[in-house]
Coordinates of C-alpha atoms in Angstrom, one line a residue:
X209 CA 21.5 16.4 -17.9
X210 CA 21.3 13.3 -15.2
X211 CA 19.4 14.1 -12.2
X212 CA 19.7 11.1 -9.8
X213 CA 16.9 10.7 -7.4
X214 CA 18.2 9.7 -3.7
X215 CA 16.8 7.4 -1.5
X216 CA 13.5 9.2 -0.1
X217 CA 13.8 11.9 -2.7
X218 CA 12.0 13.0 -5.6
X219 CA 13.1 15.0 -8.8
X220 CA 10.8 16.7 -12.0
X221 CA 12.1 18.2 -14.8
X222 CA 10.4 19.9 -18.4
X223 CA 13.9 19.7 -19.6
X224 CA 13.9 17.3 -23.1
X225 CA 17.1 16.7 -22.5
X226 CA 17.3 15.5 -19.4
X227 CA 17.1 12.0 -18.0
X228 CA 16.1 10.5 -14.4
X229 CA 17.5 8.2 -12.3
X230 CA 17.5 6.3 -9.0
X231 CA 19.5 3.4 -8.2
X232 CA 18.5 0.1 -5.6
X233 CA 14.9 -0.2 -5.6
X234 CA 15.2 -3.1 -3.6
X235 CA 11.6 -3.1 -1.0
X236 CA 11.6 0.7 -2.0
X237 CA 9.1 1.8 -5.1
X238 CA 10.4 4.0 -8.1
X239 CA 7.2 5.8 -9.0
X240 CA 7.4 7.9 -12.2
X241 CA 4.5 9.7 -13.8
X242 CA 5.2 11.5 -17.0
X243 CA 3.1 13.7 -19.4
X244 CA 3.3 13.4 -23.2
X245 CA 2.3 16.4 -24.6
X246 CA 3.5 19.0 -21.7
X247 CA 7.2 16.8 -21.9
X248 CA 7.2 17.0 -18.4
X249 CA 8.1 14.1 -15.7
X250 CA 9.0 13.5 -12.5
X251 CA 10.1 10.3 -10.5
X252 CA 10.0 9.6 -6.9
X253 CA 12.0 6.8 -4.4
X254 CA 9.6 5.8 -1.8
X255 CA 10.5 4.0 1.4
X256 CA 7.7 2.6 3.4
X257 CA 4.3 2.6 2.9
X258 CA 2.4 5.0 5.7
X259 CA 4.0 8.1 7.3
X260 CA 2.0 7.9 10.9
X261 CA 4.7 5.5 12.2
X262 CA 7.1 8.8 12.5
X263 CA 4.6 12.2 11.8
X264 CA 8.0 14.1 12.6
X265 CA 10.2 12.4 10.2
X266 CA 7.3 12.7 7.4
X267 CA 7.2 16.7 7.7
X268 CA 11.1 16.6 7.2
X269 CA 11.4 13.8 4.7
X270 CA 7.5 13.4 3.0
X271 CA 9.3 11.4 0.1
X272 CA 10.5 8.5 2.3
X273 CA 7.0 7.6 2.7
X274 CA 4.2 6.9 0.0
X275 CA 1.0 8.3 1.3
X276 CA 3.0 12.1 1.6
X277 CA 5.1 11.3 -1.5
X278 CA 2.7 10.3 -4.0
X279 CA 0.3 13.6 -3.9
X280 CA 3.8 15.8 -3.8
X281 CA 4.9 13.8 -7.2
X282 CA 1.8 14.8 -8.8
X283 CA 1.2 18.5 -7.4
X284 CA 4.8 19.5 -8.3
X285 CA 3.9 18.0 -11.9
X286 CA 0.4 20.0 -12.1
X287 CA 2.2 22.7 -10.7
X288 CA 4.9 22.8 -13.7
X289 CA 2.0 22.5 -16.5
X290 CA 1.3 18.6 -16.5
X291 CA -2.6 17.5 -16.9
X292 CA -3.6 14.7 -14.5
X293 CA -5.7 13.6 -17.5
X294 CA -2.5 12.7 -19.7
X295 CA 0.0 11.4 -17.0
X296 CA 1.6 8.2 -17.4
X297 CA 2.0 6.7 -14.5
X298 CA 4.7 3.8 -13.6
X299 CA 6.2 2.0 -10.6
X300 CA 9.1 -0.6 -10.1
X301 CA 10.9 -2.0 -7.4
X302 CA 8.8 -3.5 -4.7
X303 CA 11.0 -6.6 -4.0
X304 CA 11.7 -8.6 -1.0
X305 CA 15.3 -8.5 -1.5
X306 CA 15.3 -11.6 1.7
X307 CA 13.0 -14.0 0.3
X308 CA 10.8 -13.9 3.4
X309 CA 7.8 -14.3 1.3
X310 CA 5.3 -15.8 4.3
X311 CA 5.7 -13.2 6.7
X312 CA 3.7 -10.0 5.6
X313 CA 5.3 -7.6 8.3
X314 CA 8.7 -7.6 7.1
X315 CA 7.3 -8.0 3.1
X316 CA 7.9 -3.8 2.8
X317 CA 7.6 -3.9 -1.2
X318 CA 4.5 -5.2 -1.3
X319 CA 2.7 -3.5 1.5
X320 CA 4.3 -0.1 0.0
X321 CA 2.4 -1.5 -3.3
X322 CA -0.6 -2.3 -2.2
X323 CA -0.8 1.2 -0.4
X324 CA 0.4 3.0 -3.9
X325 CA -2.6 1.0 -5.5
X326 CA -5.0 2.3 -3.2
X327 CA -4.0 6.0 -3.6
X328 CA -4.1 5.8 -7.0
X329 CA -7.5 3.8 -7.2
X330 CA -9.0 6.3 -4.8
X331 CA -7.9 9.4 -6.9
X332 CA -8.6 7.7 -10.5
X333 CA -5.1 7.2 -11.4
X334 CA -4.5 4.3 -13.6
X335 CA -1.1 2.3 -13.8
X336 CA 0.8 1.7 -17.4
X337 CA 3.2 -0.3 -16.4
X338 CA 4.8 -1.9 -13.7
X339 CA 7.9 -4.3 -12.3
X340 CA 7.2 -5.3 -9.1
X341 CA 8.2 -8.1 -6.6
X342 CA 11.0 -10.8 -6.7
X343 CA 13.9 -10.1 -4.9
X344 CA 16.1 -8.4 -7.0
X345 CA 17.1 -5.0 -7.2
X346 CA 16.5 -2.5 -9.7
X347 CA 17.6 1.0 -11.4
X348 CA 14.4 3.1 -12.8
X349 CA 15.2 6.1 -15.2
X350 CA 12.8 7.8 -17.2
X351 CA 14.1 10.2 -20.6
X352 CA 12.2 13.0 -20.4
X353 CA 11.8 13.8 -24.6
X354 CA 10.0 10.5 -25.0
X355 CA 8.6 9.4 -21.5
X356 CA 10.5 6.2 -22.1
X357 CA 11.1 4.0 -19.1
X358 CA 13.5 1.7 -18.8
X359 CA 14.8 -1.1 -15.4
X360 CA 18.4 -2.1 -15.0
X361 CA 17.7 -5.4 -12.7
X362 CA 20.5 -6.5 -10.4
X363 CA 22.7 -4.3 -12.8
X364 CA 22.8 -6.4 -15.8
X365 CA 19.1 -6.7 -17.8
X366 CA 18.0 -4.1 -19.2
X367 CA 14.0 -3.7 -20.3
X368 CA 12.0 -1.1 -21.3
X369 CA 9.0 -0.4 -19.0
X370 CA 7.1 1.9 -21.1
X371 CA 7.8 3.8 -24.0
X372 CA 5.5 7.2 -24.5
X373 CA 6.8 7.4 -27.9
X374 CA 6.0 4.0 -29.4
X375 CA 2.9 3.0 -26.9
X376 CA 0.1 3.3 -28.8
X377 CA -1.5 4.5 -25.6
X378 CA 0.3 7.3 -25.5
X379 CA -0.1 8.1 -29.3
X380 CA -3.6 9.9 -28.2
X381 CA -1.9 13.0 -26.8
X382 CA 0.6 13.7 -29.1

């Protein structure tokens, strides 16, 4: 089954035969994090980077913003039977879809990056692969049975991301 993730939304699933989806990550992240052995996943579409600049909006909507997004992603995988210690973790999008490139208060993407590296830093969390910046959009979707991630970019190119199946990375947990 095809769960599409919305804008400021977020989806898991332990279901091998279901896949994951979210369409224009323009200056928004897709954040997956996937475990190997547990075959379970989850992927989140993240807006901005800090939920103080609307504390209201945050409590109705955490997974428009990264720093109340992120810790959700990973407690509703730990909550399902995922181990932080074998999670995959990958992020796409992160583009400045206008070009302005010099000024850094309308550069979203990469201020919602640099925030998501931080988190992760701070809790241990390292990244396996990533597709970030330029200023195209993309489509994230991760399969569930093999962890496999894979970009559609401005709806044409396809590429694999990561792979939990083939990456030799991965190979240690299965």
């Amino acid at each position: 089954m095809i769960h599409t993730v919305g804008l400021a939304d977020m989806k898991i699933s332990s279901s091998k035969e279901d896949i994951i989806i979210t369409h224009g990550l323009g200056s928004c992240l897709g954040i997956t994090v996937y475990d190997p052995l547990a075959h379970i996943g989850g992927m989140l579409h993240v807006m901005l980077p800090f939920s103080n600049i609307d504390p209201e909006r945050a409590k109705e909507k955490p997974f428009m913003f990264v720093d109340t997004g992120l810790p959700k992603l990973f407690i509703s995988c730990y909550e399902m039977g995922a181990s932080k210690d074998r999670l995959i973790v990958t992020v796409c999008g992160g583009a400045n879809p206008l070009g302005m490139s010099n000024n850094k208060v309308f550069n979203i993407g990469e201020r919602n990056f640099a925030i998501l590296q931080k988190l992760l830093d701070k809790n241990n969390v390292s990244l396996a692969a990533c597709d970030i910046g330029g200023t195209q959009s993309r489509t994230m979707t991760l399969e569930i049975a093999t962890g496999r991630v894979s970009l559609k970019i401005n709806g044409y190119e396809n590429k694999v991301l990561f792979d939990a199946s083939t990456d030799k990375s991965a190979q240690v947990f299965k």
